[in-house]
Structures are given as C-alpha cells and as structure tokens.
CSV table of C-alpha atoms and ligand atoms in Angstrom, one decimal:
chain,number,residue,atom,x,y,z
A,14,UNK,CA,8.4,62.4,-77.9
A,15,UNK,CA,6.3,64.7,-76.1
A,16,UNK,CA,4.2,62.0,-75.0
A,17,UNK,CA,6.9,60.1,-73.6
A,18,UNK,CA,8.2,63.4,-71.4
A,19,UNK,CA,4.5,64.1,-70.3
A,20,UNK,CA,4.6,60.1,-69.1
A,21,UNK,CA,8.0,60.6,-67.4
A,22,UNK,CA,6.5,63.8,-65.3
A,23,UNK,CA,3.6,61.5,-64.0
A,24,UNK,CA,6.3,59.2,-63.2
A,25,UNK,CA,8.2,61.8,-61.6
A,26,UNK,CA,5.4,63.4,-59.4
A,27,UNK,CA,3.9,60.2,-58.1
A,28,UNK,CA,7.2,59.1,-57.4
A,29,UNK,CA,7.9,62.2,-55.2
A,30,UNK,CA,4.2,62.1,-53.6
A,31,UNK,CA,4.8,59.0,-52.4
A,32,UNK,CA,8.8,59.6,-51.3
A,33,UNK,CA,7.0,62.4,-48.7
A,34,UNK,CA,4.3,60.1,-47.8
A,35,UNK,CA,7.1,57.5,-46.9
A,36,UNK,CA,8.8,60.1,-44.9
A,37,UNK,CA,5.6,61.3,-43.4
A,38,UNK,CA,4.8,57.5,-41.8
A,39,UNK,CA,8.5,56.8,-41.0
A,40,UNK,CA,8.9,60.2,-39.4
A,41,UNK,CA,5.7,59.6,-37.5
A,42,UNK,CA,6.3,55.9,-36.5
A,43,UNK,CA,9.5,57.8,-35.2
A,44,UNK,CA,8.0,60.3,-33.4
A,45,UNK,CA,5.6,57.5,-31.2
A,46,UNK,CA,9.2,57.3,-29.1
A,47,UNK,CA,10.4,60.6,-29.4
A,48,UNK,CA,9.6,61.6,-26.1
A,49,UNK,CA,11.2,58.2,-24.7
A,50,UNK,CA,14.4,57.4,-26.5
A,51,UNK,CA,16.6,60.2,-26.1
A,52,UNK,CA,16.3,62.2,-29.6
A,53,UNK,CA,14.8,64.9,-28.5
A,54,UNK,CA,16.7,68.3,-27.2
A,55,UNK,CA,15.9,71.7,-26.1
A,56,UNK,CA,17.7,74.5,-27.8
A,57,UNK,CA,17.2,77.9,-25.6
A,58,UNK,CA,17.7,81.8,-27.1
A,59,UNK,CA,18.4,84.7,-25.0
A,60,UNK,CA,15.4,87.3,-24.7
A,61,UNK,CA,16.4,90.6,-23.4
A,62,UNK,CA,14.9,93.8,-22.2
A,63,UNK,CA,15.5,96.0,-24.6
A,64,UNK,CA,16.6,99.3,-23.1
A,65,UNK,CA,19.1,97.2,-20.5
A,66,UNK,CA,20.1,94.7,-22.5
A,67,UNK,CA,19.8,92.4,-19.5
A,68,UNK,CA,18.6,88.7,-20.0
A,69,UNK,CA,14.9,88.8,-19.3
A,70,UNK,CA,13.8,84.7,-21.0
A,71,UNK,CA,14.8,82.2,-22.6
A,72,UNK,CA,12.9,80.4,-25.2
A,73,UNK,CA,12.9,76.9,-25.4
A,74,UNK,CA,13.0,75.4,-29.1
A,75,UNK,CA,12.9,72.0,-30.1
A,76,UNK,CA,15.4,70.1,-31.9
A,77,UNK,CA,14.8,66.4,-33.3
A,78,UNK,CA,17.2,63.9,-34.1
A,79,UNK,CA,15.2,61.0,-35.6
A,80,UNK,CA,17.3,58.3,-35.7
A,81,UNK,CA,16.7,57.0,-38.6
A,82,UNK,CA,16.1,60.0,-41.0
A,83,UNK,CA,18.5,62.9,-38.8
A,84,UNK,CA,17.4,65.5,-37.7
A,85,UNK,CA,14.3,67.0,-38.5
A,86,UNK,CA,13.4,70.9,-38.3
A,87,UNK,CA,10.5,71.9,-35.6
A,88,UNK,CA,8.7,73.6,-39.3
A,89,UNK,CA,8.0,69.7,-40.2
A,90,UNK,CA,7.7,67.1,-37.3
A,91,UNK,CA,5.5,69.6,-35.5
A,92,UNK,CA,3.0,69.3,-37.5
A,93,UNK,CA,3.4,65.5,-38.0
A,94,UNK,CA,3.2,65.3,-33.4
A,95,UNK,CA,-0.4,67.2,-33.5
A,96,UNK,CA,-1.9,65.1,-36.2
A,97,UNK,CA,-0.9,62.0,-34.7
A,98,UNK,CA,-1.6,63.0,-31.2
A,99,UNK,CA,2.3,62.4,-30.1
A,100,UNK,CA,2.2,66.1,-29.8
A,101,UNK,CA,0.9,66.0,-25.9
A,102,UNK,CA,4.2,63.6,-24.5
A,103,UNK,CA,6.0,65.6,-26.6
A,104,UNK,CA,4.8,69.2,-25.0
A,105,UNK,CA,5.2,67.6,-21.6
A,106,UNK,CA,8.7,66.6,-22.1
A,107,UNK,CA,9.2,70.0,-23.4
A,108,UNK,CA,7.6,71.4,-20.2
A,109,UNK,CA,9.8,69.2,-18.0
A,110,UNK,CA,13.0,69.9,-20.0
A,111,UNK,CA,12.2,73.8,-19.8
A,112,UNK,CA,11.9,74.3,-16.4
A,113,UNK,CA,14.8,71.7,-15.2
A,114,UNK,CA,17.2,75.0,-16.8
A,115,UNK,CA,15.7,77.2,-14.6
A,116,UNK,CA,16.6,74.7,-11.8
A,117,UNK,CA,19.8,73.8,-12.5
A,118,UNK,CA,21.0,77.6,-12.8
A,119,UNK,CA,23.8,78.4,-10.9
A,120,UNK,CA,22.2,79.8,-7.8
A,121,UNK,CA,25.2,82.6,-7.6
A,122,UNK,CA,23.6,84.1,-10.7
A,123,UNK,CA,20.6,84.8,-8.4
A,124,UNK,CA,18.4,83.8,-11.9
A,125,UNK,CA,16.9,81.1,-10.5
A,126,UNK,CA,14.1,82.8,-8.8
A,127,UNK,CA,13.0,85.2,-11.9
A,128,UNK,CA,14.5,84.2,-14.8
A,129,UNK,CA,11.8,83.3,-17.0
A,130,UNK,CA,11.2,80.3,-19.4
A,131,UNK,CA,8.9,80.2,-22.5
A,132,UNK,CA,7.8,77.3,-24.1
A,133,UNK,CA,5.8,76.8,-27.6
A,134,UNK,CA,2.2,75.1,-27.7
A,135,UNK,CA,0.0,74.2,-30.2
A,136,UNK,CA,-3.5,74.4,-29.7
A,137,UNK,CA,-4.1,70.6,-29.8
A,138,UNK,CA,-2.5,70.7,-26.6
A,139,UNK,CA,-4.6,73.7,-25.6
A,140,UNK,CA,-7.7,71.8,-26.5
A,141,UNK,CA,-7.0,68.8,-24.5
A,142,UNK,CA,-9.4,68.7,-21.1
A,143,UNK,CA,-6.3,68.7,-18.7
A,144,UNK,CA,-3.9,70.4,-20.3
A,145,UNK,CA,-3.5,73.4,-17.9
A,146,UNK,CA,-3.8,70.6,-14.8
A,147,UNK,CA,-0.7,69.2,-16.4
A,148,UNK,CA,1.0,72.1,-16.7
A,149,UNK,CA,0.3,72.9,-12.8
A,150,UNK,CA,1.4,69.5,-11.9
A,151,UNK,CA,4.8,69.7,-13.0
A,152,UNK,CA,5.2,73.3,-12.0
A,153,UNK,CA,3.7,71.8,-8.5
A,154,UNK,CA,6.2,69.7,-8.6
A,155,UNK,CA,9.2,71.8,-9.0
A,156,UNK,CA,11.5,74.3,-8.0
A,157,UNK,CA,10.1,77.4,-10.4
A,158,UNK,CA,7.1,79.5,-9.7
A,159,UNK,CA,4.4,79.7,-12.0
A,160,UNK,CA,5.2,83.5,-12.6
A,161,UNK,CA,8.8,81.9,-14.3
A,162,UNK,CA,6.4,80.0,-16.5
A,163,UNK,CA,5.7,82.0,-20.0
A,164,UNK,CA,3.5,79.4,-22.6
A,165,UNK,CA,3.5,81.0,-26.1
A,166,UNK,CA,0.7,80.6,-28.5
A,167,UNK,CA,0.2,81.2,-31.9
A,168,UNK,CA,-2.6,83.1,-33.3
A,169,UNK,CA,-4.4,79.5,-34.4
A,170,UNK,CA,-6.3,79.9,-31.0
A,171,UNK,CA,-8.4,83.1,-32.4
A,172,UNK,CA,-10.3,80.0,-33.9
A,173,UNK,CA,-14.1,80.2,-33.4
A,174,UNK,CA,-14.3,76.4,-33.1
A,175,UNK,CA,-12.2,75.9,-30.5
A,176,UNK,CA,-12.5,79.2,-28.7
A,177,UNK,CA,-14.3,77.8,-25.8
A,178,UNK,CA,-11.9,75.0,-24.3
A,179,UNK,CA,-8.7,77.1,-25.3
A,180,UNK,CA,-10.1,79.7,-23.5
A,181,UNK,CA,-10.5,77.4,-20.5
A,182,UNK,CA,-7.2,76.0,-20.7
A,183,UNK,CA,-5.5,80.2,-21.0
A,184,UNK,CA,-7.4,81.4,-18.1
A,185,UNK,CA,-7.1,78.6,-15.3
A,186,UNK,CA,-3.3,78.8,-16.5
A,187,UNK,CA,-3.2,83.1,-16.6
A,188,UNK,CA,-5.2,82.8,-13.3
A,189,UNK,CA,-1.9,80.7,-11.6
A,190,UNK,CA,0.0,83.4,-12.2
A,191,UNK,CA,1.4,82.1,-15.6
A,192,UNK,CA,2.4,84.4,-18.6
A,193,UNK,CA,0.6,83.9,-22.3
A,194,UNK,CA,2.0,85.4,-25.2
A,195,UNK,CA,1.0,85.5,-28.4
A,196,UNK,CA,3.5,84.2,-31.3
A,197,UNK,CA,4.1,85.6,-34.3
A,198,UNK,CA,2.1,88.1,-34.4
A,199,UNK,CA,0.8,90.0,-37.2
A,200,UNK,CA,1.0,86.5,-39.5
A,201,UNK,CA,-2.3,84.8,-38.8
A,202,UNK,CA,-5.6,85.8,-38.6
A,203,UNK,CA,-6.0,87.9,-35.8
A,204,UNK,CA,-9.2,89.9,-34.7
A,205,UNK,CA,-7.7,92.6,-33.1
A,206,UNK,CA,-11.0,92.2,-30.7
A,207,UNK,CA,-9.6,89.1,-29.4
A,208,UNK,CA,-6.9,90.6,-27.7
A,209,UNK,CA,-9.0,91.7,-25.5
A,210,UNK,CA,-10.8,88.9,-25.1
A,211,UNK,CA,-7.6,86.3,-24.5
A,212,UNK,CA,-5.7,86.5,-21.3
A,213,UNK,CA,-2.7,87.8,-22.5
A,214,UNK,CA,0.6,89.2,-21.2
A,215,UNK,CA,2.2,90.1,-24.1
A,216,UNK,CA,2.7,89.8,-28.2
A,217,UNK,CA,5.6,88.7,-30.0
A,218,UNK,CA,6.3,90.5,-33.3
A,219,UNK,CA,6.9,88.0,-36.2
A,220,UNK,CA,10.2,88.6,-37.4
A,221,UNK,CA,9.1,88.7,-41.2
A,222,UNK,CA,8.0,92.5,-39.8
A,223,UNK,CA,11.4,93.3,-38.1
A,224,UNK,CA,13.6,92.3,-41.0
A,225,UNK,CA,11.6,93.9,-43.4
A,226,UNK,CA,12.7,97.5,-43.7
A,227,UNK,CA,9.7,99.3,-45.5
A,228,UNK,CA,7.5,101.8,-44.3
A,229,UNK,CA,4.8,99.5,-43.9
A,230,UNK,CA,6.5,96.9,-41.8
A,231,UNK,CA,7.6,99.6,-39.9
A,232,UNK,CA,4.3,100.7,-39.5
A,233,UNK,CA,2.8,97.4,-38.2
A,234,UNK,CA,5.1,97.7,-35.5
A,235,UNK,CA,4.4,101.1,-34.1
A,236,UNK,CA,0.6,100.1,-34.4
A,237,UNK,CA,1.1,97.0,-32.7
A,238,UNK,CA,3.1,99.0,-29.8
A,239,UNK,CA,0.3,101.3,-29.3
A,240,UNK,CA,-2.5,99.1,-29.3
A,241,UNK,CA,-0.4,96.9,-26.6
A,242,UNK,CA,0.2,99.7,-24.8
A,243,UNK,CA,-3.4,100.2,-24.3
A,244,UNK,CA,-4.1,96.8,-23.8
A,245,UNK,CA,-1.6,96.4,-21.1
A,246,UNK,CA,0.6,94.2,-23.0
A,247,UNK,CA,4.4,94.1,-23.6
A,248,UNK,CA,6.1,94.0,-27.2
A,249,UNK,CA,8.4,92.0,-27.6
A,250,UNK,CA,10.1,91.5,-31.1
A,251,UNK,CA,11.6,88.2,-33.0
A,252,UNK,CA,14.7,87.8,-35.4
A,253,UNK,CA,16.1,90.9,-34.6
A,254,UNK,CA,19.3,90.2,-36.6
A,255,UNK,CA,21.3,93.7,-36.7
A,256,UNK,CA,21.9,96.6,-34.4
A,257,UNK,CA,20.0,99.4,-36.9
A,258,UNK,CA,16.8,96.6,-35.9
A,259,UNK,CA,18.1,96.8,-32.4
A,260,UNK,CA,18.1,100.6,-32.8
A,261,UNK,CA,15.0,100.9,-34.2
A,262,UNK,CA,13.0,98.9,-32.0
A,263,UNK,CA,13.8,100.3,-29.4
A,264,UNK,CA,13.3,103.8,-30.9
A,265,UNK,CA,9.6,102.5,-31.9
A,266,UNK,CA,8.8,101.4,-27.9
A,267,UNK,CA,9.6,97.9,-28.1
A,268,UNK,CA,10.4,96.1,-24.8
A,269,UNK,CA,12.0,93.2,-25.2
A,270,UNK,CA,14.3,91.6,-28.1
A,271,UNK,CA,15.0,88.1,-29.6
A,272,UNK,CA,16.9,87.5,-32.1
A,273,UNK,CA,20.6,86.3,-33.7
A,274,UNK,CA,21.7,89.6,-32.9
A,275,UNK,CA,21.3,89.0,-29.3
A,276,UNK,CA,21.7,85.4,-29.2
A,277,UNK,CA,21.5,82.1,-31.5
A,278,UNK,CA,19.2,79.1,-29.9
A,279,UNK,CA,22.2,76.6,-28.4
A,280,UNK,CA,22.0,73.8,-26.0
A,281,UNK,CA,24.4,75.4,-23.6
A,282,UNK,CA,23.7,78.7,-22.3
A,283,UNK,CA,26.2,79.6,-19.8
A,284,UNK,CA,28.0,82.4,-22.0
A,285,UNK,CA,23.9,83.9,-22.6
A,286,UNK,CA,23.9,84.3,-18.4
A,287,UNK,CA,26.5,86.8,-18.7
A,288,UNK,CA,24.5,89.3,-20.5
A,289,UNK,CA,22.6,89.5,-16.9
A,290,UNK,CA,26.2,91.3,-15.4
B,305,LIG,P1,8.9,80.4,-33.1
B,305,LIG,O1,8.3,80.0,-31.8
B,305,LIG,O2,8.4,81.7,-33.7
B,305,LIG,O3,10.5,80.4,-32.9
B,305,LIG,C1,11.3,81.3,-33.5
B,305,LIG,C2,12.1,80.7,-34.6
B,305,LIG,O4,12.9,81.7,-35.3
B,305,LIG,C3,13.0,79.6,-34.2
B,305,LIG,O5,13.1,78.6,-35.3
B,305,LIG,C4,14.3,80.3,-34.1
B,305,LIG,O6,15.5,79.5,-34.2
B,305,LIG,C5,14.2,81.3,-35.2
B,305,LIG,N1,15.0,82.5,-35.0
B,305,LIG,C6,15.3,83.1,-33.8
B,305,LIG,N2,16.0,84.3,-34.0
B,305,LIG,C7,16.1,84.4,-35.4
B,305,LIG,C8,16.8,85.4,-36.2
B,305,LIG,O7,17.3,86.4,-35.7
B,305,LIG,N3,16.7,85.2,-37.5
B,305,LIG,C9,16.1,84.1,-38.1
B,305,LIG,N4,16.1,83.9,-39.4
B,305,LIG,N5,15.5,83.1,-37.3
B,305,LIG,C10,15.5,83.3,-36.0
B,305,LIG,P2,13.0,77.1,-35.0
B,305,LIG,O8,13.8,76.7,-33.7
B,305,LIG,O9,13.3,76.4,-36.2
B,305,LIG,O10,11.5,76.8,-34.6
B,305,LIG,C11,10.5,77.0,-35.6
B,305,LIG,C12,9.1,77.0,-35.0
B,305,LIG,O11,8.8,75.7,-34.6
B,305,LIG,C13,8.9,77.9,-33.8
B,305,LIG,O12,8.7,79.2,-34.2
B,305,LIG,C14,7.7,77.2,-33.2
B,305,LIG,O13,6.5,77.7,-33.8
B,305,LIG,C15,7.9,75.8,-33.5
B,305,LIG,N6,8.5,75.1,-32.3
B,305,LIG,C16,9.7,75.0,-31.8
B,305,LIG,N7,9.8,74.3,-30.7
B,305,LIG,C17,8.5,74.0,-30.4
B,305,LIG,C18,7.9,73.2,-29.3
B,305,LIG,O14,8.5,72.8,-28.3
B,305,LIG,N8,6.5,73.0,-29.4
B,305,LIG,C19,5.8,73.5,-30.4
B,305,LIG,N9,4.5,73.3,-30.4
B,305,LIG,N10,6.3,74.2,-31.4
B,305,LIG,C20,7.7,74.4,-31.4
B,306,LIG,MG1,7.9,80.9,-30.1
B,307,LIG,MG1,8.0,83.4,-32.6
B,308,LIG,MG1,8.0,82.5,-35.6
C-alpha cells in the first residue's frame, strides 16, 4: 500500500515538472512575438514627493497577456525574456511605450517637460554592447529629454562578473543626463561600497522594509536615508500601503513615495495627473 502511494508521488512530481516545463516553452515560444503582436501593455503608478504630495514619476510596469495561456505576471515571463534573449525587444518596446506617455500628456498640465518616467531593466540588457546607444536613439528621437528618463536597476548589477560592461552601459547613460536608481534595495546583495562606485541618482527602498513594522525594518530605513544622504542620493520608498507608512516615512527623511496608498499601477492615468494641482 505504501509502495503504491510512494509510486503515485513519483507520478505526481514528474507529472508537475514537466506541466512547468510545458509552460515554460509555450510561454517562451509566446514571448518570440510579444513585442510584435499586440499582448503587451504598460501599466504606470504614481510616484510622489513626499512632503508635497505632488506627482514627481511614474513607473512603467509590464503587463502580459499571452494569448494562449492569459496573462502572465512580470515575477515569471521576466525571467523566461532574459534567458531566451527576447528580453532586449521587449525592453525596447518598453522604452518606446514609456516615453510616448510623456508625449502624449496634455500639454495644459505643463507635465510634459519634467514629468519623469522610470522604466525596469535587467542587466542582460545592461550587458549588451549597445544598450545605452539604444536608449539615446529613441530618446534622440523623441519629444522627452534625457533628464525625464529614469532606468531602474536592481541590485544584480553589483555582480563582479559583469561589473565592467554594466558599468559602461550606467555611465555613458548617467553622463546624458539620465537618472539610475537602484531597485529594491536592501533585498540583494549589495556592497555598500558600490554605491559609490555606480552612478547613481537615487535608491528605492524594497517594500518588504516599509510594510514591515519592527524596529529593525525601521532601522534599515533610517540607515539607508543617512547613508544616501551622504552619498548625494534621494530615498525613495516602495509599497507604501497606509498613511501611518506615509507618516512615517516621511518622519524618517524619505523623499519620494510609491505605493497603493498613493496610487495602484493602471493603464489610464489621467485621474493620477491631478495629484500635480
Ligand atoms: P518592481 O520594479 O519593484 O515594481 C514594483 C512592484 O510592486 C510592482 O509589481 C507593483 O505593482 C508592486 N506594487 C507597487 N505598489 C505596491 C504596494 O503598495 N503593495 C504591494 N503589495 N505591491 C505594490 P509588478 O507590476 O507585478 O512587477 C513586479 C516586478 O517585475 C517589478 O518589481 C520589476 O522587477 C519587474 N518588472 C515589471 N515591469 C518590468 C519591465 O518592463 N522590465 C523588467 N526588466 N522588469 C519589469
Ligand atoms: Mg521598479
Ligand atoms: Mg521596486
Ligand atoms: Mg520590488
């Protein structure tokens, strides 16, 4: 009998291995025309400074509809995009997509000119010889200035092997005039001596710190304020989901906020452009 369940559970797991792996080649046969067939979307969330309140960013957040599986979180068909490469079309359409909001802001807002716009990257893009020349292409090519342009990376690009190119890629993009921050902080593995090597504007507290209410969370946060501070960087802080957060980070030096709180990621943002009044 026992025999018989321990055969069912083999049954069971390689059964389930092989259900991902099916989804894993479907979702990346998928992705190959992502970029091309209309399934992909941007999302945007408000970021605001936090002592006005006034609409400082948005970030732009991918959303997938594959059409033959639904739609897929960012958490999973990222992942899938930088190991099959389709990562690079995809980041460009992202690029495109990101700053076409800027231009098509109603000009009587008077956001067009220094509202800014932050897109995600992963470092296989970063890694890739022309990345930043692509980037200055399309901002070439458009309506925003490369000061409007903020490209968030994750702490991933600390990594030793890679340290050289990415570092290319940051500074001739930093050296245009456009913003680097650095994602989730506090979550990787971060040397604290390479913030002073990277060219960075400013650090984005991961919101597993925020939400968390403890001493010590609250404690990363101060630190990670005063060590900006020095560093000339700015602070701002992720899933900031209730006004005592608010509160607090603003009480701790925090300068700008993201977050349900503030705003939910949508495809329309014309009610976010009122918090700018
Ligand atoms: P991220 O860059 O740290 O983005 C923030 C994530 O937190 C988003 O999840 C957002 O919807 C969510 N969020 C924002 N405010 C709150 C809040 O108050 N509470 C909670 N619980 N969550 C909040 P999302 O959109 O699912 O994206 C997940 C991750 O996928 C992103 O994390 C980013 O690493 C990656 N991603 C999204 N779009 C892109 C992209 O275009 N390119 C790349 N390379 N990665 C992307
Ligand atoms: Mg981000
Ligand atoms: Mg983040
Ligand atoms: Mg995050």
């Amino acid at each position: 009998e026992a025999k018989g369940q321990g055969r069912g559970r083999i049954v069971f797991f390689s059964q389930r291995l092989s259900d991902e792996r099916r989804r894993h080649l479907l979702l990346s046969d998928c992705l190959s025309q992502a970029h091309s067939n209309g399934s992909l979307a941007l999302h945007f969330q408000p970021i605001v400074a936090a002592q006005s309140q006034r609409l400082v960013a948005f970030e732009a957040l991918l959303r997938w509809h594959c059409p033959s599986v639904g739609a897929v979180s960012p958490m999973e068909f990222i992942p899938i995009a930088e190991d099959t490469g389709h990562i690079h079309q995809i980041g460009l359409w992202v690029l495109r997509h990101a700053v076409q909001l800027i231009e098509n802001l109603p000009p009587e807002t008077g956001l067009r000119d220094n509202l800014k716009i932050a897109i995600n990257t992963s470092i296989k893009q970063l890694i890739r010889a022309d990345f930043a020349g692509e980037v200055l292409a399309v901002l070439n090519s458009s309506q925003i200035t490369t000061s409007q342009l903020v490209i968030e990376v994750t702490e991933s690009v600390f990594d030793e092997q890679h340290m050289r190119e990415v570092l290319a890629s940051l500074s001739r993009l930093h050296q245009a005039g456009i913003e680097i921050h650095l994602d989730d902080f506090g979550t990787g593995y971060s040397s604290l001596s390479r913030l002073r090597e990277f060219p960075l504007d400013a650090i984005k507290i991961d919101r597993s710190f925020v939400m968390a209410s403890d001493e010590k969370s609250l404690a990363v946060i101060e630190g990670a304020v005063v060590i900006a501070r020095k560093f000339g960087l700015r602070v701002i802080a992720e899933g900031v989901e209730t006004q005592a957060q608010l509160d607090k980070l603003k009480t701790l030096g925090v300068d700008e906020l993201q977050g349900y709180f503030i705003g939910k990621p949508a495809a329309d943002i014309k009610h976010f452009l009122e918090m700018n009044a």
